[in-house]
Short mmCIF file of C-alpha atoms in Angstrom, two decimals:
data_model
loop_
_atom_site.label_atom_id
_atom_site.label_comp_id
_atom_site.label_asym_id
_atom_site.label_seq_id
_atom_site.Cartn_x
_atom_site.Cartn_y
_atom_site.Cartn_z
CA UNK A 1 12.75 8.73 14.73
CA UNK A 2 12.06 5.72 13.06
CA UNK A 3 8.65 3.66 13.00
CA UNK A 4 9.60 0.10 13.12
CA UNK A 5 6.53 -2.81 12.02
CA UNK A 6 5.92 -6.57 12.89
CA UNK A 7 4.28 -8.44 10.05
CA UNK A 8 3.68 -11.98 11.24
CA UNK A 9 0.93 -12.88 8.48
CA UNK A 10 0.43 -11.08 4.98
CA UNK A 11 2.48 -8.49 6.00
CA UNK A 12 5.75 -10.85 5.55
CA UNK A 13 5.13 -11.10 1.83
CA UNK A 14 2.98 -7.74 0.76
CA UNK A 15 3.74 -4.80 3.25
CA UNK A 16 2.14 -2.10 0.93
CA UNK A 17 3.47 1.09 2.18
CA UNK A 18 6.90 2.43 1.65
CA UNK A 19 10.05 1.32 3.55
CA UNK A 20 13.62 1.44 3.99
CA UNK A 21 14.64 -1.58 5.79
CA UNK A 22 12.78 -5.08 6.08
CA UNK A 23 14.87 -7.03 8.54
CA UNK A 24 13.69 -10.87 9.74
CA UNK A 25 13.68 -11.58 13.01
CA UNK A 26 11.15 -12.68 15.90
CA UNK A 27 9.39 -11.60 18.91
CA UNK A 28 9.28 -13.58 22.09
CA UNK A 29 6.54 -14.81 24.02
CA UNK A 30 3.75 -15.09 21.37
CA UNK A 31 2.63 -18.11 18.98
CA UNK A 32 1.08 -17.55 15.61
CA UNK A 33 -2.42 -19.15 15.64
CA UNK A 34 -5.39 -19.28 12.75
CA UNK A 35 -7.71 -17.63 15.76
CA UNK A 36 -8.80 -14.56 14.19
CA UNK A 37 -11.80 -14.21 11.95
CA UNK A 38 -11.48 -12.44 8.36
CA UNK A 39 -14.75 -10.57 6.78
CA UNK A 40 -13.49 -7.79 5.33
CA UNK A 41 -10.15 -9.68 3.16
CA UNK A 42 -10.23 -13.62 3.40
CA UNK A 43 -13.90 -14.13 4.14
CA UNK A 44 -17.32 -12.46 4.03
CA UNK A 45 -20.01 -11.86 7.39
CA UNK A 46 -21.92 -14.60 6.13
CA UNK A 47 -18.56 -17.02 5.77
CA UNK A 48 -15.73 -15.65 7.41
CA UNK A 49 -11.95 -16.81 6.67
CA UNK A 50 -9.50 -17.49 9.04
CA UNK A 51 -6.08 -15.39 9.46
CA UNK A 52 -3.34 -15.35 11.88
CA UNK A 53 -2.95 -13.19 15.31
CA UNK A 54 -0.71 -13.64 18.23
CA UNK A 55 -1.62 -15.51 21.47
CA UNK A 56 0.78 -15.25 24.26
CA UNK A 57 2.75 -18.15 25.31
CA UNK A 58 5.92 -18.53 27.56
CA UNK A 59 9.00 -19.50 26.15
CA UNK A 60 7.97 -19.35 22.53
CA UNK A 61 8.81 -17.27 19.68
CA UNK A 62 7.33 -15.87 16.19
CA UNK A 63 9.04 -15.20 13.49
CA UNK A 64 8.26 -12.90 10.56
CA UNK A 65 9.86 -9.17 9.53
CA UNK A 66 10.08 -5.77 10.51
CA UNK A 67 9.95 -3.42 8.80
CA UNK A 68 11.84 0.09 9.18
CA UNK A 69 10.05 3.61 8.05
CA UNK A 70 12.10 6.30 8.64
CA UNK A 71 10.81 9.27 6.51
CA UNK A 72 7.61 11.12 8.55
CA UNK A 73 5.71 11.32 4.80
CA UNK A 74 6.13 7.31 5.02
CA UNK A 75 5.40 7.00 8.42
CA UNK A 76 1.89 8.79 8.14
CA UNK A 77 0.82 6.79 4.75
CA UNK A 78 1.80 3.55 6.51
CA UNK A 79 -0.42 4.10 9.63
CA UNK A 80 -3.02 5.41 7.38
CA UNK A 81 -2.77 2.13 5.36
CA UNK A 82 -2.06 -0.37 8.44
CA UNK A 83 -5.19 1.20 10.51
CA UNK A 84 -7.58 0.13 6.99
CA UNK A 85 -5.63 -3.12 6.42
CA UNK A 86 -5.39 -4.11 10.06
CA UNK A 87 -8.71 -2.70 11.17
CA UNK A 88 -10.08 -5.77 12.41
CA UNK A 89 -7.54 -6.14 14.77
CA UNK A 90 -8.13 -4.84 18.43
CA UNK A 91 -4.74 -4.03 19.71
CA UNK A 92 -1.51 -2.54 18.50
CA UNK A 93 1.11 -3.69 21.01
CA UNK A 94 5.27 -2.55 21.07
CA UNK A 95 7.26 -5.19 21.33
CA UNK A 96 10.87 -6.21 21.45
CA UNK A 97 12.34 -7.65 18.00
CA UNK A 98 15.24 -10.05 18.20
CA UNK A 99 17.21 -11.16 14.73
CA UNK A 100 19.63 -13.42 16.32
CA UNK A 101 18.36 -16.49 18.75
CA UNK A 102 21.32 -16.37 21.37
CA UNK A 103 20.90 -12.72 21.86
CA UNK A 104 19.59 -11.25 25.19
CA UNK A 105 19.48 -7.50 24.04
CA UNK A 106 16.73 -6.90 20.81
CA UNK A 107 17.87 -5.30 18.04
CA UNK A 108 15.26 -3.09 18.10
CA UNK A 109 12.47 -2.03 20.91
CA UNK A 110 8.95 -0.91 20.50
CA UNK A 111 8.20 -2.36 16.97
CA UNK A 112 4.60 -1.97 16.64
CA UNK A 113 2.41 -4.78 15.86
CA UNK A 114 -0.74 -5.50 15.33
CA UNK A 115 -3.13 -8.35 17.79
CA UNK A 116 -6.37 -9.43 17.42
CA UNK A 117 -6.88 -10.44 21.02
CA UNK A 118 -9.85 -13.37 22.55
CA UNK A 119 -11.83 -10.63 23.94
CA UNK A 120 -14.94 -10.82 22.07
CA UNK A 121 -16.41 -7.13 23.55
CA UNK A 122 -13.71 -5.62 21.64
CA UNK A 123 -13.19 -8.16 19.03
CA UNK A 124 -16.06 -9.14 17.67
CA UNK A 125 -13.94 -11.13 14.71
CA UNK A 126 -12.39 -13.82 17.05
CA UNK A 127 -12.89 -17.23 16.13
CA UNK A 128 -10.20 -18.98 18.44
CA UNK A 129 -9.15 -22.09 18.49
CA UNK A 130 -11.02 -25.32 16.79
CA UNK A 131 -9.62 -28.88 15.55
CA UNK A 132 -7.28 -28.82 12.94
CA UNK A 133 -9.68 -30.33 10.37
CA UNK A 134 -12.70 -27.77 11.24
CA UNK A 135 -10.13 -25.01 10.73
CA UNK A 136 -8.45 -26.11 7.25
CA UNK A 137 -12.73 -27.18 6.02
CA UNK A 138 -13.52 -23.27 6.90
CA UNK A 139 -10.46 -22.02 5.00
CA UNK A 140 -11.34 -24.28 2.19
CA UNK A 141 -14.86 -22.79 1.87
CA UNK A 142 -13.98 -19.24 2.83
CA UNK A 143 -13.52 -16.51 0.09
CA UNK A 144 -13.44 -12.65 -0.20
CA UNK A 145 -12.13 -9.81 -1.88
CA UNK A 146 -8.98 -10.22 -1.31
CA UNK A 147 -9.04 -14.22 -2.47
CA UNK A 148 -9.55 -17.38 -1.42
CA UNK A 149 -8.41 -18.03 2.08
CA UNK A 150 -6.16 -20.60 1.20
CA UNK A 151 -4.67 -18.84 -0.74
CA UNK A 152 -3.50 -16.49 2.34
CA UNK A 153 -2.61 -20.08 4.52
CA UNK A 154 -0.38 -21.40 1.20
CA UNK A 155 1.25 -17.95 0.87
CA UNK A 156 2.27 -17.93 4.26
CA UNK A 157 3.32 -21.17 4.82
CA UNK A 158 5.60 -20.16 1.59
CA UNK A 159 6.75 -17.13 3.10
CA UNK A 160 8.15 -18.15 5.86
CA UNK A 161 9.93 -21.52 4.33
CA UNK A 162 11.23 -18.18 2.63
CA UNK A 163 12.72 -16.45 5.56
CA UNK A 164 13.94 -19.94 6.93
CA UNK A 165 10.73 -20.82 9.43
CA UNK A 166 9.44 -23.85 9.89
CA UNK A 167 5.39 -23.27 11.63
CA UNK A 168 4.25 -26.26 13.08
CA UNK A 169 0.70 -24.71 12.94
CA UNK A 170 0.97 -23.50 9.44
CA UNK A 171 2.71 -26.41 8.16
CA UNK A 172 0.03 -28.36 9.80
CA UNK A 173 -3.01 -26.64 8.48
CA UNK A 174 -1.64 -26.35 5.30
CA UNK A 175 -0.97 -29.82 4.96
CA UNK A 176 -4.09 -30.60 6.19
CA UNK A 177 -6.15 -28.27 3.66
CA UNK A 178 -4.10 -29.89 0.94
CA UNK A 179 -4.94 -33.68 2.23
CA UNK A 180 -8.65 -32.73 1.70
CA UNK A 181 -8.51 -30.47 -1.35
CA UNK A 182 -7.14 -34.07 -2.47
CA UNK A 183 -9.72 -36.26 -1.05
CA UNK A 184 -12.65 -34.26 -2.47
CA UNK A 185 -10.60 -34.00 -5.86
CA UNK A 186 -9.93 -29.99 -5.14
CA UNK A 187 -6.90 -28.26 -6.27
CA UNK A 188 -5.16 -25.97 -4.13
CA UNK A 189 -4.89 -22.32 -5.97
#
């Protein structure tokens, strides 16, 4: 049986573990939102970076990719990887994925994903939600070993002008880091 895997953030452009099928598509009922604290990639303890999770909300949808591993071997690297990768986020839901917007019946149920939720007893890495500007000041300042966070906020705004999605909240952010990487006479990376 095949293991089927939401990326929503850096997964969409560096997944990392083999895979025979990366389809776009979206779940429904979640947002993307720069609510989840990065220590360990984006950001340090001292100065942590921000990175996407999911936060439920009627009548919306997020859009990223799935991606298929059918081959057990595969299947066992990948978690192996994902658990490391993901490990500061706190839940691993199964959700339905659709690839076409009219479509009442997903293409495919039970695609894992991965949530860092608002309960700070069990996620100690939330940051939730802030004005814009506080948000795009901390991503400016925040480094760590896997880069510069905006680095991860540009990357993902171009990945998913890539797979045809326009993020309000991304687009905004990003703009918004740019605007003041501009006003302080910054570059973006």
């Amino acid at each position: 049986m095949a293991m089927w895997v939401f990326g929503y953030g850096s997964l969409i452009w560096k997944a990392g573990f083999n895979y025979d099928d990366r389809v776009v598509g979206f779940i429904k009922g979640y947002r993307r939102v720069f609510y989840q604290g990065s220590t360990d990639h984006r950001g340090t303890p001292e100065f942590p970076g921000r990175t996407v999770t999911l936060e439920p909300a009627d009548g919306e949808v997020c859009w990223g990719v799935a991606y298929k591993v059918s081959k057990k071997e595969d299947q066992e690297v990948a978690l192996t990887y994902l658990e490391v990768r993901e490990k500061q986020y706190n839940e691993k839901a199964y959700l339905d994925f659709f690839t076409d917007p009219a479509a009442t019946t997903p293409a495919v149920s039970g695609v894992m994903v991965y949530i860092g939720s608002p309960d700070k007893r069990h996620n100690q890495n939330y940051l939730g939600p802030a004005p814009l500007d506080e948000i795009a000041k901390q991503i400016i300042d925040a480094e760590g070993p896997s880069g510069p966070n905006r680095d991860y906020l540009f990357h993902l705004e171009s990945a998913l002008l890539e797979i045809g999605c326009l993020d309000k909240h991304v687009n905004d952010l990003a703009n918004e880091v740019r605007r003041i990487l501009t006003r302080t006479g910054l570059t973006d990376s």
